[in-house]
Tab-separated table of C-alpha atoms in Angstrom:
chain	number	residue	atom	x	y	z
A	1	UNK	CA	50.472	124.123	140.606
A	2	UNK	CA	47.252	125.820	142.331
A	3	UNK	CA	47.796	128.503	144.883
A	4	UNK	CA	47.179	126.490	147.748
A	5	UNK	CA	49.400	123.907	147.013
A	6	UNK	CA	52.093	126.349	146.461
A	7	UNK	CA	51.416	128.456	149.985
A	8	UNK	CA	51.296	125.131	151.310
A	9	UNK	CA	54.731	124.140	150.202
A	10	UNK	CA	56.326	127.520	150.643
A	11	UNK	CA	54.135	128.995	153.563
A	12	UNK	CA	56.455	127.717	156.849
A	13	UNK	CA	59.859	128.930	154.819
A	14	UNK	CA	57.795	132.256	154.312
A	15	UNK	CA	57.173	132.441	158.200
A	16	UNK	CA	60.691	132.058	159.143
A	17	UNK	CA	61.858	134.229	156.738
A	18	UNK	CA	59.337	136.602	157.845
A	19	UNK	CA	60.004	136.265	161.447
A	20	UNK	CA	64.040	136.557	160.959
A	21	UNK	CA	63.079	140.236	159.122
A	22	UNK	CA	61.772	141.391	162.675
A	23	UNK	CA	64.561	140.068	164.449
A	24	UNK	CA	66.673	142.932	163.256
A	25	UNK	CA	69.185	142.787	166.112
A	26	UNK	CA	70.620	139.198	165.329
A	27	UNK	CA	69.953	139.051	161.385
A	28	UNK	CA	73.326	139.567	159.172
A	29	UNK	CA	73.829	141.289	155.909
A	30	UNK	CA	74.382	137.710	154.141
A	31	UNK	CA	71.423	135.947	156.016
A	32	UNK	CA	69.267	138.914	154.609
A	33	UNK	CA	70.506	138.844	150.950
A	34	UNK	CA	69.778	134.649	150.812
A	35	UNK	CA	66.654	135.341	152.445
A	36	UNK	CA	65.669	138.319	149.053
A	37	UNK	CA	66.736	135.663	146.375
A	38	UNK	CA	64.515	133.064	147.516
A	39	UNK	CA	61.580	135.410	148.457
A	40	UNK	CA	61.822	137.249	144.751
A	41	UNK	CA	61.955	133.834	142.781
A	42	UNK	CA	58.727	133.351	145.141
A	43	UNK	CA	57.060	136.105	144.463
A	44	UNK	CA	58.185	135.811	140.241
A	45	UNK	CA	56.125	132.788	140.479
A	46	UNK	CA	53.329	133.628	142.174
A	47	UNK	CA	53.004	137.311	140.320
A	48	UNK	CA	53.002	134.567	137.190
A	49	UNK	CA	50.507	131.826	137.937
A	50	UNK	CA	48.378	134.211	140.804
A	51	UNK	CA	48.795	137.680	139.590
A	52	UNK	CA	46.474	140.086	142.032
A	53	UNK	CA	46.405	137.450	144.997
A	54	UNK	CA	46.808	137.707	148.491
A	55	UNK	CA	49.951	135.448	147.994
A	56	UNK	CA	51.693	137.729	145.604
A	57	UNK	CA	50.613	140.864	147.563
A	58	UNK	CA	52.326	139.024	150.972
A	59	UNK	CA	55.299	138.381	149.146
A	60	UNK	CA	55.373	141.300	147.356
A	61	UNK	CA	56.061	142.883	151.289
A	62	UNK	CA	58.319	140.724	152.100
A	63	UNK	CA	60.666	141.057	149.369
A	64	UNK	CA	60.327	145.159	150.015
A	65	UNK	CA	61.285	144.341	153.818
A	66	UNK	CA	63.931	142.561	152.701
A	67	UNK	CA	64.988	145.258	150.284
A	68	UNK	CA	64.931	147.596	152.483
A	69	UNK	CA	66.764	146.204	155.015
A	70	UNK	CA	69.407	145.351	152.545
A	71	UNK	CA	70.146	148.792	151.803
A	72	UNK	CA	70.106	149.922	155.356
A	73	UNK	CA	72.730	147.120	156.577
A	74	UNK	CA	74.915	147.526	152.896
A	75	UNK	CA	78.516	147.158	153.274
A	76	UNK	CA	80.882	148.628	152.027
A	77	UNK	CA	82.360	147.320	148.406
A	78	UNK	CA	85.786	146.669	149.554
A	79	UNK	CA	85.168	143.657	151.469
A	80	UNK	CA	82.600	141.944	148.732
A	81	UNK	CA	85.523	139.738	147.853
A	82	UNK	CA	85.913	138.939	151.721
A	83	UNK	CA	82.512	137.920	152.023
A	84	UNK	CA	81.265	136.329	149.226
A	85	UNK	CA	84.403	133.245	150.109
A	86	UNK	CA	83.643	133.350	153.805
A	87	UNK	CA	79.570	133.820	153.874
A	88	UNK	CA	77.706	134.390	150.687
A	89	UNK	CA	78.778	131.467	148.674
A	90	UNK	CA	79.308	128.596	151.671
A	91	UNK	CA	75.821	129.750	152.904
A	92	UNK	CA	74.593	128.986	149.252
A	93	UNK	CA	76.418	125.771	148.548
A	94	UNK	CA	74.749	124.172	151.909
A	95	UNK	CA	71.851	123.988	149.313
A	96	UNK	CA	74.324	121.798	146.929
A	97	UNK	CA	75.475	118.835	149.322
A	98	UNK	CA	73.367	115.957	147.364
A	99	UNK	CA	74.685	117.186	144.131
A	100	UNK	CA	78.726	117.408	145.422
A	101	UNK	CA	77.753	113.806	146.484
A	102	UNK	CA	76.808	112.522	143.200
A	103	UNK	CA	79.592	114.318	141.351
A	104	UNK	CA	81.707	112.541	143.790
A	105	UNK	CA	79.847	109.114	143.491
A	106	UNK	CA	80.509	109.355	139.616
A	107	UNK	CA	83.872	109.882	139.806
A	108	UNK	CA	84.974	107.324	142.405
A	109	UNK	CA	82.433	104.586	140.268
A	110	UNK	CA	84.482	105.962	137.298
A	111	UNK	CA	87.728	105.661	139.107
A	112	UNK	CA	87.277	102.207	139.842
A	113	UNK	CA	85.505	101.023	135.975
A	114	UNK	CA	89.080	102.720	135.055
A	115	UNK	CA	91.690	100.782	137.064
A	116	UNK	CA	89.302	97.813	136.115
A	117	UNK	CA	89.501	97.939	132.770
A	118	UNK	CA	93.261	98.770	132.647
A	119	UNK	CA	93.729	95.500	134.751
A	120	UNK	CA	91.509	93.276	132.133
A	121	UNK	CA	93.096	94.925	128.744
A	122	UNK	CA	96.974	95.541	128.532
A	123	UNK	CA	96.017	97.754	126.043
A	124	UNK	CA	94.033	100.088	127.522
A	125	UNK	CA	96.101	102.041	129.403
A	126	UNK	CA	98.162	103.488	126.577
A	127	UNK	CA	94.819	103.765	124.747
A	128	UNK	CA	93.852	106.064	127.734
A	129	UNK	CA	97.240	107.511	128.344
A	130	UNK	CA	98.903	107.390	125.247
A	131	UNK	CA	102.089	105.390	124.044
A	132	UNK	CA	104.136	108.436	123.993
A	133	UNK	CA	103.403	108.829	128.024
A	134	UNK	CA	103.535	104.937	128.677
A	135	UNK	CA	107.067	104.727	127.322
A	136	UNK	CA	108.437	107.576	128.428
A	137	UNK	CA	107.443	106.400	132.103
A	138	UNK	CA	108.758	103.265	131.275
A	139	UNK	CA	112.583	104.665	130.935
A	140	UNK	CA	111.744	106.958	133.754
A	141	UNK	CA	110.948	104.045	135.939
A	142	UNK	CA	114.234	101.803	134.569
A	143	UNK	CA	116.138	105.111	135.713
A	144	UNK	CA	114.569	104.933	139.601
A	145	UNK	CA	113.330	108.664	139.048
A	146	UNK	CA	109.069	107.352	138.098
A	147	UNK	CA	107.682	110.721	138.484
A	148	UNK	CA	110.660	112.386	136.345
A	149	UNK	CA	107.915	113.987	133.962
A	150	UNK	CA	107.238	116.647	136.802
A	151	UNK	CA	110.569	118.093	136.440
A	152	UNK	CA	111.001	118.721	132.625
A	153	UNK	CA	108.980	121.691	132.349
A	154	UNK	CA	110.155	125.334	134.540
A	155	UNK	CA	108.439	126.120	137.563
A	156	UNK	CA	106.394	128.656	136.148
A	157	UNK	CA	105.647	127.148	132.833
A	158	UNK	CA	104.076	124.459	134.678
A	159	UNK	CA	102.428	126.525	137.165
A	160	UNK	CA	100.502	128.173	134.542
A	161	UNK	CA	100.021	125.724	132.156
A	162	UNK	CA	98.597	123.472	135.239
A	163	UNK	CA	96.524	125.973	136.682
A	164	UNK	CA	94.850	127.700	133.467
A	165	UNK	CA	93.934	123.893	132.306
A	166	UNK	CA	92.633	122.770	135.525
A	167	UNK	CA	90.288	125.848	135.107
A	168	UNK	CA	89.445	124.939	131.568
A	169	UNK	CA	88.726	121.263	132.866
A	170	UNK	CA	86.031	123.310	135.462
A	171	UNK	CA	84.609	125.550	133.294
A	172	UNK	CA	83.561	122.354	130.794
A	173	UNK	CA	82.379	120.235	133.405
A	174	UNK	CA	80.216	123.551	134.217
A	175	UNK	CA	79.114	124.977	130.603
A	176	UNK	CA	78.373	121.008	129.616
A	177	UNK	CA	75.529	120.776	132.535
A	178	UNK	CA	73.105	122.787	130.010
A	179	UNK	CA	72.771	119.144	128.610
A	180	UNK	CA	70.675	117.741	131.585
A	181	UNK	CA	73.491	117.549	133.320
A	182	UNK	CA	74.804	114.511	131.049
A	183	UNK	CA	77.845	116.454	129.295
A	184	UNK	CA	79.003	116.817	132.660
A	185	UNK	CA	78.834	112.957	134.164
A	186	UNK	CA	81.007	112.367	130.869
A	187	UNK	CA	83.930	115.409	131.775
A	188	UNK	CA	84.021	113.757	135.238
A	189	UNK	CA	83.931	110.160	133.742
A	190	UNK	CA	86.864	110.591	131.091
A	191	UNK	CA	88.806	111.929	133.764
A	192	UNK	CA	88.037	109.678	136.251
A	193	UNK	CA	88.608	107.073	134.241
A	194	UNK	CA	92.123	108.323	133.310
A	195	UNK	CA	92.951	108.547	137.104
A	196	UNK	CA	91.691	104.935	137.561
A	197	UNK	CA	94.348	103.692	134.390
A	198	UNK	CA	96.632	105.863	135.636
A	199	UNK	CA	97.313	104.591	139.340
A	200	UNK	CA	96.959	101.211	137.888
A	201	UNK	CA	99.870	101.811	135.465
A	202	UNK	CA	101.691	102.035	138.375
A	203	UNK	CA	100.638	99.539	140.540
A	204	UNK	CA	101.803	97.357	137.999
A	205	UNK	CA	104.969	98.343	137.822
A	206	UNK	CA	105.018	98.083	141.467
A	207	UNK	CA	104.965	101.921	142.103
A	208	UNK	CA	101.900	102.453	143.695
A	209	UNK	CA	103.257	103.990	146.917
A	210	UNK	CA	105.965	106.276	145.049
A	211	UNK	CA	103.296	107.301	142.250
A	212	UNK	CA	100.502	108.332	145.159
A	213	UNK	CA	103.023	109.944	147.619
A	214	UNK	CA	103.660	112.240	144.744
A	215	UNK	CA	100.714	112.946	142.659
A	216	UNK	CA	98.154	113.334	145.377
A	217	UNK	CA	100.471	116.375	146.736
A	218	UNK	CA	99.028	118.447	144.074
A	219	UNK	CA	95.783	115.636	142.481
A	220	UNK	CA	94.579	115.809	146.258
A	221	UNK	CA	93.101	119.477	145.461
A	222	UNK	CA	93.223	118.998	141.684
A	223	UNK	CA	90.830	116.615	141.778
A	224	UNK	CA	88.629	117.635	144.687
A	225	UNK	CA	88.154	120.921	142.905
A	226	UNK	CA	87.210	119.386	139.308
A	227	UNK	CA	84.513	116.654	141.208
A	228	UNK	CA	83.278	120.440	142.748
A	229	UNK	CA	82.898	121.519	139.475
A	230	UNK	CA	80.948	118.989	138.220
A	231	UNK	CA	78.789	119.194	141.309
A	232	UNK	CA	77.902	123.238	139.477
A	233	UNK	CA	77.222	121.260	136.549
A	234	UNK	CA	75.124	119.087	138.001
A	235	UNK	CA	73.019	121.899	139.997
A	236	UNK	CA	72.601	123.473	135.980
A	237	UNK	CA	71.778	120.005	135.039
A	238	UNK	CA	68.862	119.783	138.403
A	239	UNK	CA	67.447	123.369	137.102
A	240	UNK	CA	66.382	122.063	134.004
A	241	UNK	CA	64.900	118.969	134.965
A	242	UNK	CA	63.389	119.437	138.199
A	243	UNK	CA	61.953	123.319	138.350
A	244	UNK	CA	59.972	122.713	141.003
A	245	UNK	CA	57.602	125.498	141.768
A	246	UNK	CA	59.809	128.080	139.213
A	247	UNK	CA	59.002	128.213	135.535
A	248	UNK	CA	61.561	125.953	133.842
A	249	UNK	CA	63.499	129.258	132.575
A	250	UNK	CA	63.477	130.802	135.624
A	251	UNK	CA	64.995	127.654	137.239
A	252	UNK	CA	67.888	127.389	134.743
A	253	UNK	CA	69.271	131.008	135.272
A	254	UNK	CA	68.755	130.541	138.670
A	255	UNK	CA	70.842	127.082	138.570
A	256	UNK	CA	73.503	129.165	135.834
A	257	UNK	CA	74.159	131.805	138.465
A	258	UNK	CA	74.206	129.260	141.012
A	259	UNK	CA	76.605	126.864	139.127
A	260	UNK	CA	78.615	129.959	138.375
A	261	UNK	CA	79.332	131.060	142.027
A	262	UNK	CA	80.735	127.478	142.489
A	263	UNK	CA	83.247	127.690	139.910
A	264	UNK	CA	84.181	131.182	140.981
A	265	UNK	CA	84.860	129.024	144.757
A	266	UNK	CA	87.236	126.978	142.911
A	267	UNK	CA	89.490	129.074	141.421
A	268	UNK	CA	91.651	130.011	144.387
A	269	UNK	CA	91.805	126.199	145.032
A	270	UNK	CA	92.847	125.444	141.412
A	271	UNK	CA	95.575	127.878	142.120
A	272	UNK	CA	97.108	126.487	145.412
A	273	UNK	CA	97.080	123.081	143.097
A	274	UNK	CA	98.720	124.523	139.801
A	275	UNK	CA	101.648	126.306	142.360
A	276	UNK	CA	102.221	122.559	144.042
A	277	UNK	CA	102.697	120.548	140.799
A	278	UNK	CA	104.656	123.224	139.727
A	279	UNK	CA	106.936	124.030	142.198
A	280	UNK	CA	106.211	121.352	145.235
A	281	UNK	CA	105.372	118.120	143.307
A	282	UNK	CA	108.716	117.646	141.326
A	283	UNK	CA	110.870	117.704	144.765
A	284	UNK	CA	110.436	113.798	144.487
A	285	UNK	CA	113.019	113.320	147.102
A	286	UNK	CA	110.663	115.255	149.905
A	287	UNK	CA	110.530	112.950	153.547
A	288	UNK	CA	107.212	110.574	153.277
A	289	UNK	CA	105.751	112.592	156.532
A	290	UNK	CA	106.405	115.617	154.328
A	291	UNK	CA	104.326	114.520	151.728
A	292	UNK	CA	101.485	112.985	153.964
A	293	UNK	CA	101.301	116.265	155.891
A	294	UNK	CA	100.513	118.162	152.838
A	295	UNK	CA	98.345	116.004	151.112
A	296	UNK	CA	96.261	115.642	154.545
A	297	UNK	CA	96.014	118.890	155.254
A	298	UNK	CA	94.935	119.704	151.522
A	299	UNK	CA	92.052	117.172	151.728
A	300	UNK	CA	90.747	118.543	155.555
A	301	UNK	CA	90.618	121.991	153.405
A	302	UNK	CA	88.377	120.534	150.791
A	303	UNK	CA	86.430	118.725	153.488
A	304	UNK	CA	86.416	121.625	156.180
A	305	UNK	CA	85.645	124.266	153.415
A	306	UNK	CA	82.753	122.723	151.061
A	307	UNK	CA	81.387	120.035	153.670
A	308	UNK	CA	81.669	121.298	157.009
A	309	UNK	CA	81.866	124.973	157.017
A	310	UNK	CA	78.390	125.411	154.980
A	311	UNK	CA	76.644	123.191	157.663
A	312	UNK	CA	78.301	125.131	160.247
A	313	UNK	CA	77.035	128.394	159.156
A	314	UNK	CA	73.302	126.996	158.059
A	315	UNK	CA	73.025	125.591	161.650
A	316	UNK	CA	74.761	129.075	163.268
A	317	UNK	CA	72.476	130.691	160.800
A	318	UNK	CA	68.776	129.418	162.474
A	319	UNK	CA	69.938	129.042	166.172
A	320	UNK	CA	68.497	131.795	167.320
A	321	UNK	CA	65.228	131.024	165.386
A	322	UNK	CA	61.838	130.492	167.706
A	323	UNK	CA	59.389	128.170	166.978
A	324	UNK	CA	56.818	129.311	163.928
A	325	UNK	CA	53.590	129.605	164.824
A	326	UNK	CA	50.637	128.786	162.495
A	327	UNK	CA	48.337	131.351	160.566
Protein backbone atom coordinates (compact mmCIF):
# COMPACT_ATOMS: atom_id res chain seq x y z
CA UNK A 1 0.00 0.00 0.00
CA UNK A 2 1.68 3.58 -0.76
CA UNK A 3 1.93 6.06 2.04
CA UNK A 4 -0.79 8.11 1.03
CA UNK A 5 -3.20 5.61 0.75
CA UNK A 6 -2.36 4.39 4.12
CA UNK A 7 -2.51 8.14 5.92
CA UNK A 8 -5.54 8.33 4.02
CA UNK A 9 -7.15 5.32 5.55
CA UNK A 10 -5.71 5.75 8.99
CA UNK A 11 -5.30 9.67 9.14
CA UNK A 12 -9.04 10.66 10.82
CA UNK A 13 -8.57 7.55 13.52
CA UNK A 14 -5.02 9.19 14.07
CA UNK A 15 -6.76 12.67 14.75
CA UNK A 16 -9.10 11.41 17.26
CA UNK A 17 -6.76 9.47 18.88
CA UNK A 18 -4.57 12.38 18.91
CA UNK A 19 -7.09 14.78 20.10
CA UNK A 20 -8.40 12.29 23.05
CA UNK A 21 -4.36 12.38 24.27
CA UNK A 22 -4.92 16.23 25.01
CA UNK A 23 -8.06 15.76 26.60
CA UNK A 24 -6.31 14.47 29.66
CA UNK A 25 -9.10 15.34 32.11
CA UNK A 26 -11.85 12.95 30.60
CA UNK A 27 -9.49 10.13 29.01
CA UNK A 28 -9.40 6.70 31.18
CA UNK A 29 -6.61 4.32 31.81
CA UNK A 30 -8.41 1.61 29.43
CA UNK A 31 -9.38 4.21 26.65
CA UNK A 32 -5.55 5.09 26.67
CA UNK A 33 -4.14 1.49 26.57
CA UNK A 34 -6.71 0.61 23.29
CA UNK A 35 -5.73 3.78 21.92
CA UNK A 36 -1.32 2.45 22.27
CA UNK A 37 -2.20 -0.99 20.62
CA UNK A 38 -3.69 0.39 17.64
CA UNK A 39 -1.24 3.38 17.30
CA UNK A 40 1.99 0.82 17.71
CA UNK A 41 0.60 -1.77 15.08
CA UNK A 42 0.38 1.71 13.07
CA UNK A 43 3.45 2.84 13.49
CA UNK A 44 5.06 -1.20 13.01
CA UNK A 45 3.70 -0.74 9.63
CA UNK A 46 4.60 2.35 8.62
CA UNK A 47 8.37 2.08 10.29
CA UNK A 48 8.15 -1.17 7.70
CA UNK A 49 6.91 0.01 4.33
CA UNK A 50 7.96 4.10 5.10
CA UNK A 51 10.90 3.88 7.33
CA UNK A 52 12.29 7.74 7.87
CA UNK A 53 8.82 9.40 6.87
CA UNK A 54 6.90 12.03 8.23
CA UNK A 55 4.19 9.30 8.89
CA UNK A 56 6.34 7.10 11.00
CA UNK A 57 7.96 10.11 12.76
CA UNK A 58 4.03 11.38 13.68
CA UNK A 59 3.26 8.15 14.92
CA UNK A 60 6.28 7.50 16.40
CA UNK A 61 4.93 10.69 18.94
CA UNK A 62 1.96 9.51 19.36
CA UNK A 63 2.66 6.17 20.55
CA UNK A 64 5.36 8.01 23.14
CA UNK A 65 2.26 10.28 24.28
CA UNK A 66 0.44 7.47 24.73
CA UNK A 67 3.21 5.73 26.61
CA UNK A 68 3.69 8.16 28.65
CA UNK A 69 0.50 8.79 29.72
CA UNK A 70 0.08 5.17 30.41
CA UNK A 71 2.60 5.14 32.98
CA UNK A 72 1.46 8.30 34.61
CA UNK A 73 -2.36 7.07 34.98
CA UNK A 74 -1.01 3.08 35.86
CA UNK A 75 -3.08 1.33 38.29
CA UNK A 76 -2.40 -0.53 40.62
CA UNK A 77 -1.99 -4.57 39.89
CA UNK A 78 -4.59 -5.69 42.21
CA UNK A 79 -7.51 -4.68 40.31
CA UNK A 80 -6.08 -5.94 36.66
CA UNK A 81 -8.45 -8.83 37.09
CA UNK A 82 -11.32 -6.19 37.85
CA UNK A 83 -10.70 -4.40 34.84
CA UNK A 84 -9.73 -6.39 32.19
CA UNK A 85 -13.79 -8.25 32.66
CA UNK A 86 -15.41 -4.87 33.14
CA UNK A 87 -13.32 -2.48 30.55
CA UNK A 88 -10.33 -3.85 28.76
CA UNK A 89 -11.77 -6.84 27.11
CA UNK A 90 -15.69 -5.55 26.40
CA UNK A 91 -14.01 -2.36 24.98
CA UNK A 92 -11.99 -4.81 22.66
CA UNK A 93 -14.69 -7.25 21.69
CA UNK A 94 -16.93 -4.13 20.33
CA UNK A 95 -14.35 -4.68 17.47
CA UNK A 96 -15.69 -8.52 17.20
CA UNK A 97 -19.61 -8.06 16.72
CA UNK A 98 -19.64 -9.28 12.84
CA UNK A 99 -17.57 -12.22 13.74
CA UNK A 100 -19.91 -13.32 17.11
CA UNK A 101 -22.62 -12.95 14.35
CA UNK A 102 -21.30 -15.41 11.99
CA UNK A 103 -20.25 -17.88 14.67
CA UNK A 104 -23.78 -17.58 15.66
CA UNK A 105 -25.22 -17.77 12.03
CA UNK A 106 -23.21 -21.13 11.66
CA UNK A 107 -24.43 -22.65 14.45
CA UNK A 108 -28.16 -21.90 14.26
CA UNK A 109 -27.80 -22.99 10.11
CA UNK A 110 -26.10 -26.07 11.70
CA UNK A 111 -28.74 -26.47 14.29
CA UNK A 112 -31.40 -26.60 11.92
CA UNK A 113 -29.32 -29.05 8.88
CA UNK A 114 -29.20 -31.24 12.30
CA UNK A 115 -32.83 -31.59 13.43
CA UNK A 116 -33.35 -31.88 9.55
CA UNK A 117 -31.51 -34.61 8.91
CA UNK A 118 -32.52 -36.51 12.11
CA UNK A 119 -36.20 -36.00 10.87
CA UNK A 120 -35.35 -37.50 7.16
CA UNK A 121 -33.02 -40.59 8.48
CA UNK A 122 -34.19 -42.68 11.60
CA UNK A 123 -30.83 -43.52 11.71
CA UNK A 124 -29.11 -40.63 12.19
CA UNK A 125 -29.68 -39.71 15.42
CA UNK A 126 -28.01 -42.66 17.10
CA UNK A 127 -25.33 -42.23 14.42
CA UNK A 128 -24.92 -38.69 15.99
CA UNK A 129 -25.73 -39.64 19.51
CA UNK A 130 -24.84 -43.03 19.82
CA UNK A 131 -27.01 -46.26 20.49
CA UNK A 132 -25.73 -46.56 23.92
CA UNK A 133 -27.35 -42.85 24.69
CA UNK A 134 -30.52 -43.49 22.43
CA UNK A 135 -31.49 -46.53 24.47
CA UNK A 136 -30.68 -45.60 27.59
CA UNK A 137 -33.10 -42.48 27.06
CA UNK A 138 -35.44 -44.72 25.76
CA UNK A 139 -35.96 -46.66 29.31
CA UNK A 140 -35.52 -43.33 30.93
CA UNK A 141 -38.43 -41.98 29.04
CA UNK A 142 -40.72 -45.47 29.58
CA UNK A 143 -39.85 -44.67 33.39
CA UNK A 144 -41.42 -40.78 33.15
CA UNK A 145 -37.92 -39.51 34.55
CA UNK A 146 -36.44 -38.33 30.40
CA UNK A 147 -33.65 -36.33 31.69
CA UNK A 148 -32.62 -39.18 34.35
CA UNK A 149 -28.96 -39.14 32.81
CA UNK A 150 -28.34 -35.78 34.78
CA UNK A 151 -28.59 -37.46 38.01
CA UNK A 152 -26.24 -40.55 37.74
CA UNK A 153 -23.09 -38.85 38.15
CA UNK A 154 -22.23 -36.73 41.92
CA UNK A 155 -22.58 -33.18 41.99
CA UNK A 156 -19.10 -32.49 41.80
CA UNK A 157 -18.01 -35.14 39.43
CA UNK A 158 -20.24 -33.58 37.04
CA UNK A 159 -19.41 -30.13 37.84
CA UNK A 160 -15.95 -30.72 36.85
CA UNK A 161 -16.16 -33.03 34.30
CA UNK A 162 -18.82 -30.45 32.62
CA UNK A 163 -16.92 -27.48 33.14
CA UNK A 164 -13.19 -28.65 32.23
CA UNK A 165 -14.84 -30.14 28.80
CA UNK A 166 -16.83 -27.19 27.97
CA UNK A 167 -13.38 -25.40 28.18
CA UNK A 168 -11.71 -28.01 26.07
CA UNK A 169 -14.71 -27.61 23.51
CA UNK A 170 -13.49 -23.52 23.58
CA UNK A 171 -10.08 -23.85 23.46
CA UNK A 172 -10.51 -26.16 19.99
CA UNK A 173 -12.92 -24.04 18.44
CA UNK A 174 -10.06 -21.30 19.26
CA UNK A 175 -6.58 -23.18 18.46
CA UNK A 176 -8.52 -24.67 15.10
CA UNK A 177 -9.03 -20.88 13.67
CA UNK A 178 -5.14 -21.01 12.58
CA UNK A 179 -6.80 -22.96 9.62
CA UNK A 180 -8.50 -19.86 7.98
CA UNK A 181 -10.84 -20.06 10.32
CA UNK A 182 -12.32 -23.42 8.70
CA UNK A 183 -11.33 -25.91 11.68
CA UNK A 184 -13.44 -23.76 13.62
CA UNK A 185 -16.92 -23.55 11.38
CA UNK A 186 -16.49 -27.51 11.70
CA UNK A 187 -16.13 -27.52 16.00
CA UNK A 188 -19.24 -25.28 15.89
CA UNK A 189 -20.93 -27.42 13.11
CA UNK A 190 -20.46 -30.99 14.80
CA UNK A 191 -21.84 -29.54 17.75
CA UNK A 192 -24.47 -27.78 16.38
CA UNK A 193 -25.46 -30.41 14.58
CA UNK A 194 -25.62 -32.70 17.66
CA UNK A 195 -27.91 -30.08 19.38
CA UNK A 196 -30.16 -30.04 16.26
CA UNK A 197 -30.48 -34.34 16.53
CA UNK A 198 -30.64 -33.98 19.90
CA UNK A 199 -33.87 -31.76 20.52
CA UNK A 200 -35.31 -33.67 17.70
CA UNK A 201 -34.84 -36.99 19.54
CA UNK A 202 -37.09 -35.61 21.74
CA UNK A 203 -39.58 -34.01 19.93
CA UNK A 204 -40.25 -37.27 18.69
CA UNK A 205 -40.85 -38.84 21.55
CA UNK A 206 -43.06 -36.05 22.36
CA UNK A 207 -40.67 -34.45 24.98
CA UNK A 208 -39.82 -31.38 23.54
CA UNK A 209 -41.10 -29.12 26.34
CA UNK A 210 -39.65 -31.43 29.28
CA UNK A 211 -36.21 -31.93 27.31
CA UNK A 212 -35.84 -27.82 26.73
CA UNK A 213 -37.17 -26.78 30.22
CA UNK A 214 -34.24 -28.77 31.42
CA UNK A 215 -31.29 -28.63 29.23
CA UNK A 216 -31.38 -24.98 28.36
CA UNK A 217 -31.00 -24.31 32.34
CA UNK A 218 -27.43 -25.07 31.96
CA UNK A 219 -27.10 -25.36 27.40
CA UNK A 220 -28.53 -21.66 27.63
CA UNK A 221 -24.84 -20.47 28.75
CA UNK A 222 -23.15 -23.67 27.55
CA UNK A 223 -23.83 -22.97 24.31
CA UNK A 224 -23.73 -19.19 24.15
CA UNK A 225 -20.22 -19.43 25.48
CA UNK A 226 -18.91 -22.20 22.88
CA UNK A 227 -20.69 -20.00 19.67
CA UNK A 228 -18.31 -17.05 21.64
CA UNK A 229 -15.58 -19.14 21.22
CA UNK A 230 -15.82 -19.79 17.86
CA UNK A 231 -16.42 -16.12 17.25
CA UNK A 232 -12.15 -15.96 18.76
CA UNK A 233 -11.64 -18.47 16.23
CA UNK A 234 -13.05 -16.79 13.70
CA UNK A 235 -11.22 -13.29 14.53
CA UNK A 236 -7.71 -15.81 14.21
CA UNK A 237 -9.29 -17.08 11.13
CA UNK A 238 -10.00 -12.90 9.77
CA UNK A 239 -6.12 -12.16 10.75
CA UNK A 240 -4.87 -14.41 8.34
CA UNK A 241 -6.93 -13.71 5.52
CA UNK A 242 -7.71 -10.20 5.58
CA UNK A 243 -4.41 -8.22 7.11
CA UNK A 244 -5.42 -5.21 5.99
CA UNK A 245 -2.82 -2.55 6.29
CA UNK A 246 -0.57 -5.05 8.89
CA UNK A 247 1.91 -7.49 7.44
CA UNK A 248 0.11 -10.85 7.37
CA UNK A 249 2.28 -11.98 10.57
CA UNK A 250 1.71 -9.12 12.35
CA UNK A 251 -2.08 -9.54 11.81
CA UNK A 252 -2.17 -13.15 13.06
CA UNK A 253 -0.51 -12.47 16.54
CA UNK A 254 -2.49 -9.63 16.74
CA UNK A 255 -5.80 -11.80 15.97
CA UNK A 256 -4.00 -14.83 18.51
CA UNK A 257 -3.87 -12.36 21.38
CA UNK A 258 -7.10 -11.07 20.42
CA UNK A 259 -8.82 -14.53 20.09
CA UNK A 260 -7.10 -15.35 23.35
CA UNK A 261 -8.65 -12.53 25.52
CA UNK A 262 -12.06 -13.92 24.32
CA UNK A 263 -11.60 -17.27 25.59
CA UNK A 264 -10.13 -15.95 28.80
CA UNK A 265 -14.04 -13.92 28.86
CA UNK A 266 -15.53 -17.24 28.76
CA UNK A 267 -14.22 -19.05 31.34
CA UNK A 268 -16.14 -17.61 34.27
CA UNK A 269 -19.27 -18.24 32.07
CA UNK A 270 -18.27 -21.89 31.39
CA UNK A 271 -18.15 -22.12 35.10
CA UNK A 272 -21.62 -20.72 36.15
CA UNK A 273 -22.75 -23.50 33.32
CA UNK A 274 -20.64 -26.60 34.57
CA UNK A 275 -22.08 -25.65 38.49
CA UNK A 276 -25.91 -25.67 36.90
CA UNK A 277 -25.76 -29.06 35.10
CA UNK A 278 -24.15 -30.22 37.96
CA UNK A 279 -25.94 -29.27 40.76
CA UNK A 280 -29.19 -27.21 39.29
CA UNK A 281 -30.05 -29.19 36.09
CA UNK A 282 -30.77 -32.70 37.66
CA UNK A 283 -33.58 -31.12 40.13
CA UNK A 284 -36.00 -32.20 37.21
CA UNK A 285 -38.92 -31.65 39.43
CA UNK A 286 -38.05 -27.61 39.73
CA UNK A 287 -41.62 -25.29 39.08
CA UNK A 288 -41.69 -24.38 35.09
CA UNK A 289 -41.40 -20.44 36.20
CA UNK A 290 -38.34 -21.70 38.06
CA UNK A 291 -36.76 -22.95 35.19
CA UNK A 292 -37.82 -20.06 32.74
CA UNK A 293 -36.48 -17.52 35.23
CA UNK A 294 -33.11 -18.99 35.11
CA UNK A 295 -32.73 -19.79 31.71
CA UNK A 296 -33.95 -16.04 30.87
CA UNK A 297 -31.93 -14.44 32.99
CA UNK A 298 -28.82 -16.59 31.78
CA UNK A 299 -29.45 -15.57 28.13
CA UNK A 300 -30.01 -11.45 29.07
CA UNK A 301 -26.33 -12.12 30.66
CA UNK A 302 -24.93 -13.40 27.43
CA UNK A 303 -26.83 -10.71 25.57
CA UNK A 304 -26.25 -7.75 28.13
CA UNK A 305 -22.52 -8.80 28.58
CA UNK A 306 -21.04 -9.53 24.90
CA UNK A 307 -23.77 -7.47 22.85
CA UNK A 308 -24.84 -4.62 24.74
CA UNK A 309 -22.33 -3.70 27.27
CA UNK A 310 -19.36 -3.31 24.54
CA UNK A 311 -21.63 -0.86 22.54
CA UNK A 312 -22.41 0.84 25.66
CA UNK A 313 -18.94 1.57 26.58
CA UNK A 314 -17.68 2.32 22.72
CA UNK A 315 -20.52 4.93 22.54
CA UNK A 316 -19.71 6.25 26.46
CA UNK A 317 -16.20 5.97 25.24
CA UNK A 318 -16.38 8.95 22.20
CA UNK A 319 -19.20 11.15 23.74
CA UNK A 320 -17.24 13.61 24.80
CA UNK A 321 -15.28 13.62 21.46
CA UNK A 322 -15.43 17.15 19.29
CA UNK A 323 -15.59 17.25 15.84
CA UNK A 324 -11.96 16.53 13.95
CA UNK A 325 -10.82 19.07 12.06
CA UNK A 326 -8.81 18.59 8.82
CA UNK A 327 -4.92 19.02 8.33
Amino acid sequence: MREAAFVKQNKNKWLKFEQELHDKKSISPEIISVIYLEVTDDLSYAKTFYPGSNTAAYLNELAASAHQMIYTNKKEPGNAFWRFYSKDFPLMFYNFQKQLLLSFLIFAIFIAVGAFSASSDGAFVRAILGDSYVNMTLENIEKNDPMAVYKEMGQLDMFLGITINNIRVALMAYTLGILAGLGTAIVLMQNAIMLGSFQYFFYQNGMLWESARTIWIHGTIEISVIIIAGCAGLVVGKSILFPQTYTRLTSFVQGIKNGLKIVLSTIPFFIVAGFLEGFVTRQTNMPDWLAILIISLSLLSILFYYVYYPLYLNKLKYKHARPIHSI
